[in-house]
Coordinates of C-alpha atoms in Angstrom, one line a residue:
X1 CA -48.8 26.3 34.6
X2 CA -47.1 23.2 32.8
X3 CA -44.0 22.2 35.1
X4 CA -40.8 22.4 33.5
X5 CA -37.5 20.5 33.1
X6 CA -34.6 23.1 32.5
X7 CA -31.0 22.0 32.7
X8 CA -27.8 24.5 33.5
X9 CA -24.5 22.7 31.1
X10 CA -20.6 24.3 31.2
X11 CA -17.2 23.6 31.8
X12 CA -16.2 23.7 35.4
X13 CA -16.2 27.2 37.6
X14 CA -18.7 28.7 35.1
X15 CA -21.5 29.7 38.1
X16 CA -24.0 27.5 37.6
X17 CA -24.7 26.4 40.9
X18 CA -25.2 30.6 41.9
X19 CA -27.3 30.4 38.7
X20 CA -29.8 27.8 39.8
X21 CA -30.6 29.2 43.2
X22 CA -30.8 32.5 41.6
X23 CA -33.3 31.3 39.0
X24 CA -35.1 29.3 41.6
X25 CA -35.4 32.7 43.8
X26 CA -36.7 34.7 40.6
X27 CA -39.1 31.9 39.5
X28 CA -40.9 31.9 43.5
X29 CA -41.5 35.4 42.6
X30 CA -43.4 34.7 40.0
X31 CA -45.5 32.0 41.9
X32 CA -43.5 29.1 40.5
X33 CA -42.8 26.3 42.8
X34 CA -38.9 25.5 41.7
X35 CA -36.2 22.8 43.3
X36 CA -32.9 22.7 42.3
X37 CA -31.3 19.4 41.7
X38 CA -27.5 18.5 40.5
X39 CA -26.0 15.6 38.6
X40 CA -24.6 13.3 39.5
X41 CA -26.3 13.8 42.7
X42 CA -29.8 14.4 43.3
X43 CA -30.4 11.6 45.8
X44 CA -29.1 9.2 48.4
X45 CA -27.6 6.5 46.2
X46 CA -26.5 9.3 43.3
X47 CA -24.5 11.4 45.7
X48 CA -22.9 8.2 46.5
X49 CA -21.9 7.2 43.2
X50 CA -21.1 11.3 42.8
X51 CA -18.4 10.6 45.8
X52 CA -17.0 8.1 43.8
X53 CA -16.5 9.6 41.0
X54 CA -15.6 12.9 41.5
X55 CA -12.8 11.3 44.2
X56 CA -11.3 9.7 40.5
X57 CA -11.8 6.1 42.2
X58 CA -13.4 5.3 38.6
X59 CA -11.2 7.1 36.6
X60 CA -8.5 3.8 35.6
X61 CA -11.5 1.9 34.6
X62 CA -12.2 4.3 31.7
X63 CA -14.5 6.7 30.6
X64 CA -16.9 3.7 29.1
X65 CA -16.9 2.2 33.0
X66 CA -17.6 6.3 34.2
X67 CA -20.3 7.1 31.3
X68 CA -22.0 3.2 32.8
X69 CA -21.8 4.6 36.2
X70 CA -23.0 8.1 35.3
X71 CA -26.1 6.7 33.6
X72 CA -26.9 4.8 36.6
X73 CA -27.0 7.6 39.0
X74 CA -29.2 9.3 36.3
X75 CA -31.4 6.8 36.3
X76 CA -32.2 7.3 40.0
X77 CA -32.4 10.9 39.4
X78 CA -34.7 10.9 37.1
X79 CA -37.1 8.3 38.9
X80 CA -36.7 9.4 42.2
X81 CA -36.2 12.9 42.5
X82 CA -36.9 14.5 38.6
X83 CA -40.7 13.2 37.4
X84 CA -41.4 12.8 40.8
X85 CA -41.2 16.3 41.2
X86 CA -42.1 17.1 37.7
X87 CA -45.8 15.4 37.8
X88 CA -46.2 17.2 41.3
X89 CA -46.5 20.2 39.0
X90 CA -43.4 21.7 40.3
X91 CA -40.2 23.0 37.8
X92 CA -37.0 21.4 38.1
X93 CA -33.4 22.9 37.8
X94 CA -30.7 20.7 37.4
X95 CA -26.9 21.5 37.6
X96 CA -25.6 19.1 35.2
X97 CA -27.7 16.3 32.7
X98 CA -27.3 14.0 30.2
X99 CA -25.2 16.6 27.9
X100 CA -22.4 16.5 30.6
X101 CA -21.9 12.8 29.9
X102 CA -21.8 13.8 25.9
X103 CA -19.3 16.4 26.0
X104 CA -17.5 14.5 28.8
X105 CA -17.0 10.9 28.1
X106 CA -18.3 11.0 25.0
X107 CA -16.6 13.7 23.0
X108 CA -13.4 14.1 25.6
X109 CA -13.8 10.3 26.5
X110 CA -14.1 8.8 23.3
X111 CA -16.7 6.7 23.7
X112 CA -18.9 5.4 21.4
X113 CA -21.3 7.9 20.0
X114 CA -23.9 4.4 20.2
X115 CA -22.9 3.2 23.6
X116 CA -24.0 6.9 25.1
X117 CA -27.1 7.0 22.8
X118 CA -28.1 3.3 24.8
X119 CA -27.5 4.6 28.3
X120 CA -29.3 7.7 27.7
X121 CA -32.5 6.1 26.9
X122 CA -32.3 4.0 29.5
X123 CA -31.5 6.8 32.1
X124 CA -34.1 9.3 30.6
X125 CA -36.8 6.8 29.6
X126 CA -37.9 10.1 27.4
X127 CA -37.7 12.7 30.7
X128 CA -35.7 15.0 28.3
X129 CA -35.3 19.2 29.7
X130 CA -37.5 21.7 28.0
X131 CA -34.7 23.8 27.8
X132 CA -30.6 23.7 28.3
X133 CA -28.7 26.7 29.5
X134 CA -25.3 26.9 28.4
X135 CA -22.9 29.1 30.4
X136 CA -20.1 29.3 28.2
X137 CA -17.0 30.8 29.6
X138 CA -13.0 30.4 28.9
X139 CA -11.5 28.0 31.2
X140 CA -8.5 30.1 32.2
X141 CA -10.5 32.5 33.3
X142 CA -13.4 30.2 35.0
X143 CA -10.4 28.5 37.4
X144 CA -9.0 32.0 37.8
X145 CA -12.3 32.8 39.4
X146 CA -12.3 29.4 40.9
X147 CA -9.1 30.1 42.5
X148 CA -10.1 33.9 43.8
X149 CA -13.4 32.4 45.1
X150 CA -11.5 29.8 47.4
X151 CA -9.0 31.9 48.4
X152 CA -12.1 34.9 50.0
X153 CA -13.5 31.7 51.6
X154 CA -10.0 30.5 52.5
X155 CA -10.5 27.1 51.4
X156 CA -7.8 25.2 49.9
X157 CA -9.5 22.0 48.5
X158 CA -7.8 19.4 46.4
X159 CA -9.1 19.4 42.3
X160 CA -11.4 16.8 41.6
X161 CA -11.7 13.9 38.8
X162 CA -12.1 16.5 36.1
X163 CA -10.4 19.9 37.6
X164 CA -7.1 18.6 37.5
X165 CA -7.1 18.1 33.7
X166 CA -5.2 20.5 31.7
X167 CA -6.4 23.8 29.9
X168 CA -6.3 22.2 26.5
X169 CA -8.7 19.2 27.7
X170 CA -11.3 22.3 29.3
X171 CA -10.9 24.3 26.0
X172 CA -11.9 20.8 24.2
X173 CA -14.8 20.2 26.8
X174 CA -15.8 24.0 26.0
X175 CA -15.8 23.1 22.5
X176 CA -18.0 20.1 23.1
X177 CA -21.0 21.8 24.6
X178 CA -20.7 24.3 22.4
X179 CA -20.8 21.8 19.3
X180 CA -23.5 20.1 21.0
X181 CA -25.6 23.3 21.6
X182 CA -25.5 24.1 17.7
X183 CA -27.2 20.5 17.1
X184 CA -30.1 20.9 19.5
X185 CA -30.3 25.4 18.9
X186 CA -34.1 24.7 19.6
X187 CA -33.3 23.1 23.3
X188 CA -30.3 25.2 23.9
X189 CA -29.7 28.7 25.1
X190 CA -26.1 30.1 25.2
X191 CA -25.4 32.5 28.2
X192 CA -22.3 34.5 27.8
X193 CA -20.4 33.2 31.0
X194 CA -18.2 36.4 31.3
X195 CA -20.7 38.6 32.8
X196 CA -20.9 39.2 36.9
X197 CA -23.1 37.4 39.0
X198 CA -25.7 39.9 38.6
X199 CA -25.7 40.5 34.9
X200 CA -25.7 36.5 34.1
X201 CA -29.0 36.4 36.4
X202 CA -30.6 39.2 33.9
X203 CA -29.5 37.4 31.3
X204 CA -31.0 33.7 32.1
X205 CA -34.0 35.3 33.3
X206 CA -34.3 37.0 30.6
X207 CA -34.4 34.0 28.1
X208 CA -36.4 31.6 30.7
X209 CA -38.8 34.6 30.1
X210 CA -38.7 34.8 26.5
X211 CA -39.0 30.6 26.1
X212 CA -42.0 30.6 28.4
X213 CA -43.8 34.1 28.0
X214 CA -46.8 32.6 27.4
X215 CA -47.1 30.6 30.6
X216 CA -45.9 33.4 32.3
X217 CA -48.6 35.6 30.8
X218 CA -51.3 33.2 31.9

């Protein structure tokens, strides 16, 4: 079976983390060596750069200094941790890719459409998903779960870089990916977000089944 590249894109509190360790779990059961992955993050010097800027140490150089320093952690992601693991033969599940820095910095950012266009090539280098799942959900409601998750856990954590922006910014973001996911409809699967935990597993099964029934089959 051909290894596969599929990437999990949404606004923040959506599920996706659950998500990927849930399609990870149902994929094993069907034989298919998976690893979960998560942007930026996904190895030593990424999570360190993640750290930064999810801590909003980057945020008053601007969101052209933040899509720079995004690409560069993708970079290593993709050649240390992504083909690696995609020429071993084995699928891998990301939490975050390249769309995050579109609807992000690009489309809530502002910057140029051409600047993000150069720094994806040079991240990628043409290691592009097979497919993009797109848990879309209202914002309210996602940091109402958020909120109800932390409290069951009682954590109390401070919002990060991006959390602490206002609803209208989240609706916008929504918007983006959701713009985005009509341009690419061939890449791009949308999940409705609004579902429990269980239901949204059926659901993104169900269309990682559909997309790759053959392979399955075989």
């Amino acid at each position: 079976m051909q290894a596969r590249f599929i990437t999990f894109e949404g606004g923040e509190g959506v599920g996706k983390s659950t998500q990927i360790q849930r399609l990870v779990a149902n994929l094993n059961k069907r034989g298919v060596e998976a690893v979960r992955t998560r942007e930026p993050g996904g190895t030593p010097r990424a999570e360190a750069i993640r750290s930064f800027l999810l801590q909003g140490k980057s945020e008053e150089w601007g969101p052209s200094a933040e899509a720079i320093l995004f690409a560069a952690a993708r970079l290593d992601h993709v050649n240390a941790m992504i083909r690696p693991n995609l020429e071993s033969d084995k699928w891998v599940l990301s939490d975050r890719f390249h769309d995050s820095t579109r609807a992000y910095q690009g489309l809530n950012g502002g910057v140029p459409t051409k600047l993000i266009g150069a720094l994806e090539q040079l991240a990628l280098d043409g290691t592009t998903p097979d497919m993009t799942l797109l848990i879309d959900m209202d914002p309210e409601l996602a940091f109402e779960r958020v909120r109800k998750r932390a409290a069951e856990d009682g954590l109390d954590l401070p919002p990060d870089r991006y959390e602490k922006e206002n609803l209208d910014w989240h609706r916008q973001l929504r918007q983006n990916f959701l713009d985005i996911a009509k341009r690419e409809t061939e890449r791009f699967v949308v999940i409705d977000g609004n579902k429990s935990a269980n239901d949204l597993e059926t659901a993104i099964w169900a269309a990682v089944e559909e997309r790759f029934a053959d392979e399955f089959e075989n």
